[in-house]
mmCIF file of C-alpha atoms in Angstrom:
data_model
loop_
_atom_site.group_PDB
_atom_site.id
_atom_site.type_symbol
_atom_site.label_atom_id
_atom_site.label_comp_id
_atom_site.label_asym_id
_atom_site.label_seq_id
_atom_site.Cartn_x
_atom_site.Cartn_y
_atom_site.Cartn_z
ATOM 1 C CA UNK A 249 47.242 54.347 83.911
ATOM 2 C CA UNK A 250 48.814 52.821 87.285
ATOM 3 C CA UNK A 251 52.128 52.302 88.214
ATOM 4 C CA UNK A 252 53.527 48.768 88.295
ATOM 5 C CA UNK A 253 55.784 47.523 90.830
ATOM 6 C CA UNK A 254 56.867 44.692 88.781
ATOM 7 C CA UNK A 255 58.887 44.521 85.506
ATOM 8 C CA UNK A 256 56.712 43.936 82.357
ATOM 9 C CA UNK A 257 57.040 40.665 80.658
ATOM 10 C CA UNK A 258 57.093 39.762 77.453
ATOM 11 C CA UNK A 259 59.478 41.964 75.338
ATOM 12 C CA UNK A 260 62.308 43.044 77.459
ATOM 13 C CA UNK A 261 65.397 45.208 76.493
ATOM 14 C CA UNK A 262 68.307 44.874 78.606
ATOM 15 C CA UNK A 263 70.990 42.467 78.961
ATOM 16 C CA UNK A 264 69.853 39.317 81.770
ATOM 17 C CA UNK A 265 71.729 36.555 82.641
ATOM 18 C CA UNK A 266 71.462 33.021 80.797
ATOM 19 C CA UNK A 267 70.160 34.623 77.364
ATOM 20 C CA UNK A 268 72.908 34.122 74.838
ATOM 21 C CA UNK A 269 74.276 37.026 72.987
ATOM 22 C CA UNK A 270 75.241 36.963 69.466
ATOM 23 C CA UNK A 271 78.178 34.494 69.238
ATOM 24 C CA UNK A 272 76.861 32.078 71.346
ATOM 25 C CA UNK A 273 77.967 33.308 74.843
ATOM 26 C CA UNK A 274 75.916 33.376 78.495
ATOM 27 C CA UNK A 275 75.716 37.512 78.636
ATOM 28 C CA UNK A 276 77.249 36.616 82.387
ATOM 29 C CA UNK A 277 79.499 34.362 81.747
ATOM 30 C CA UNK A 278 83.736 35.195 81.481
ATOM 31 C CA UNK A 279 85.091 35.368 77.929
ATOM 32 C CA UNK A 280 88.243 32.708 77.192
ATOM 33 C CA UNK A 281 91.029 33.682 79.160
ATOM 34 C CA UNK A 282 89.558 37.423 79.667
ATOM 35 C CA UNK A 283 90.515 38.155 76.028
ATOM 36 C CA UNK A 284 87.494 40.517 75.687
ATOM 37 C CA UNK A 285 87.452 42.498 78.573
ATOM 38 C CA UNK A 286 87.189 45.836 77.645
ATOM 39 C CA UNK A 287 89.871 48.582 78.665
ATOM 40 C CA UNK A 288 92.116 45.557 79.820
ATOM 41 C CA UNK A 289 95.840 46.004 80.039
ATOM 42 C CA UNK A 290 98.826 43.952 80.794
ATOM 43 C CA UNK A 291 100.978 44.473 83.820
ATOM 44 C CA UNK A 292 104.019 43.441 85.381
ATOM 45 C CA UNK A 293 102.955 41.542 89.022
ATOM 46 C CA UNK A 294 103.615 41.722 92.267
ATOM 47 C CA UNK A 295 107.076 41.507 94.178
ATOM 48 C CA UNK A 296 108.039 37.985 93.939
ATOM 49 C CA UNK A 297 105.836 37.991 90.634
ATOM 50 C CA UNK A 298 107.107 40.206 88.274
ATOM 51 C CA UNK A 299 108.333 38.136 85.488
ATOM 52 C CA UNK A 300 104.772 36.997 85.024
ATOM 53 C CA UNK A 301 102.186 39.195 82.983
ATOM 54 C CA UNK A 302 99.200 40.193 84.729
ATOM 55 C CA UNK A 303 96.069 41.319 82.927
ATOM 56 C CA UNK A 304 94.712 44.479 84.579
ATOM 57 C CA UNK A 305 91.206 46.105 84.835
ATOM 58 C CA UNK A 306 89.657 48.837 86.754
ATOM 59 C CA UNK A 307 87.026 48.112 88.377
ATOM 60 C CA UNK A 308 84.458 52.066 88.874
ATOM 61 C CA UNK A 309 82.621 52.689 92.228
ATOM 62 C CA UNK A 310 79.539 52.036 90.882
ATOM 63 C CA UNK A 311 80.512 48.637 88.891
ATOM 64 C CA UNK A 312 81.507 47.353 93.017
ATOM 65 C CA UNK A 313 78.886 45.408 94.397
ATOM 66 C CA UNK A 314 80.597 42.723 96.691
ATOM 67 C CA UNK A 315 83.150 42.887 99.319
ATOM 68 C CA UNK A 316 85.994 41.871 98.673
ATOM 69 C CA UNK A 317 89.705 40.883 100.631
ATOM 70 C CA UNK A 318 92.836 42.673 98.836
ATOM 71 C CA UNK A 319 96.244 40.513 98.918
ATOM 72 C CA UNK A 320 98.078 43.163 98.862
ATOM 73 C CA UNK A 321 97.008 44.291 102.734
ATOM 74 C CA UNK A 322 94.579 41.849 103.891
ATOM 75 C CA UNK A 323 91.785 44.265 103.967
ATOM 76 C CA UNK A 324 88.237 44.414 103.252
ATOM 77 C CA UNK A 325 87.512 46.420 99.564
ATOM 78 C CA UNK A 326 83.655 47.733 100.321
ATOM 79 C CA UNK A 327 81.151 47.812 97.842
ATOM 80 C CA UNK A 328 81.221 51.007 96.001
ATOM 81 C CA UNK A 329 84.901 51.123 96.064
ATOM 82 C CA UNK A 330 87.041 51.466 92.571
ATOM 83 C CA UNK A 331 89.581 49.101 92.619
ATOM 84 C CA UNK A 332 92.042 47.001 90.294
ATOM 85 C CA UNK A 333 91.209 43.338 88.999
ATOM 86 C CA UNK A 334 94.185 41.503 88.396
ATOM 87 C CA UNK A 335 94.465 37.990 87.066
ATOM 88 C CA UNK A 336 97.638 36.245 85.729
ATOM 89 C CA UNK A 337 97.588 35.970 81.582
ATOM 90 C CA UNK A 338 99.292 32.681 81.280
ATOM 91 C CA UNK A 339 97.031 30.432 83.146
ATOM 92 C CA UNK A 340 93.310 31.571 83.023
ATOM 93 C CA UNK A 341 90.675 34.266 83.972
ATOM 94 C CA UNK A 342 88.654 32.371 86.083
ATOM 95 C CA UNK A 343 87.247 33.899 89.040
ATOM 96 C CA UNK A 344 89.582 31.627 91.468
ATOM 97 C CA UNK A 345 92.446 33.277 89.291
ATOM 98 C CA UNK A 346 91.599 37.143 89.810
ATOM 99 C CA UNK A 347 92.135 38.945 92.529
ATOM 100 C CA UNK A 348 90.954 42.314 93.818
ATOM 101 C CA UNK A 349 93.344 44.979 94.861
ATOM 102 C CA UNK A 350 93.121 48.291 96.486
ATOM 103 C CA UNK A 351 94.104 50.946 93.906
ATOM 104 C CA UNK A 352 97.083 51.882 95.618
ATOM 105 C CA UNK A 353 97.827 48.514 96.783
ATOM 106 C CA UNK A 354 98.624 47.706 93.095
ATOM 107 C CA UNK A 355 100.321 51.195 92.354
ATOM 108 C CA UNK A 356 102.900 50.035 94.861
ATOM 109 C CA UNK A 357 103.010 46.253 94.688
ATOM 110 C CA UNK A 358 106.753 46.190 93.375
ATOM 111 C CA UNK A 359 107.348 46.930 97.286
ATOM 112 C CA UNK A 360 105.154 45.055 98.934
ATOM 113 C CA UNK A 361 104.250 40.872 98.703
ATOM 114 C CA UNK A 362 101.237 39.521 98.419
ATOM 115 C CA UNK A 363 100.210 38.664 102.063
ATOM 116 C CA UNK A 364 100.677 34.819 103.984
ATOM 117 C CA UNK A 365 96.898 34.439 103.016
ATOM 118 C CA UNK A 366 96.865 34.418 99.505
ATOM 119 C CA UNK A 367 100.684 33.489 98.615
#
């Protein structure tokens, strides 16, 4: 039997963006407030922020697919970089509320600000 170069239709496995899961959410879509993220932790923030909670997640090599400007040094984050996502608790998870930081960027952000450009 021949190869095919296209995907079968018709009964696919898989998860694919706009199908619903089981409790009613877009499969791509951000849960409330970044609740469900899995292996997400709470932080102190930055200097200048560190009475406010940030919640923390680490982003693998292979899960980074865009590029990507980190506040804590005004550089580029490549694709197939791990980094840190980091998105204040108290007012939202939306994707104008995270930012991506270079590992050690984040490690040492009690020393550093976040840059002019993002502050």
């Amino acid at each position: 039997m021949p190869r095919r170069n296209h995907k079968r239709r018709g009964n696919q496995r898989g998860n694919q963006r706009g199908r619903r899961n089981n409790q009613g959410q877009n499969r791509g879509s951000l849960p409330a407030f970044g609740s469900s993220f899995q292996n997400t932790r709470t932080e102190s923030g930055p200097a200048g922020w560190q009475d406010v909670d940030f919640a923390v997640r680490n982003i693998s090599a292979g899960q980074s697919n865009k590029i990507y400007r980190c506040p804590g040094c005004d550089q580029e984050i490549m694709p197939g970089t791990s980094h840190i996502v980091a998105w204040p608790q108290d007012y939202g998870a939306g994707a104008d509320d995270r930012r991506h930081w270079h590992t050690n960027c984040w490690r040492n952000r009690a020393h550093r600000t976040i840059t002019r450009r993002w502050g």
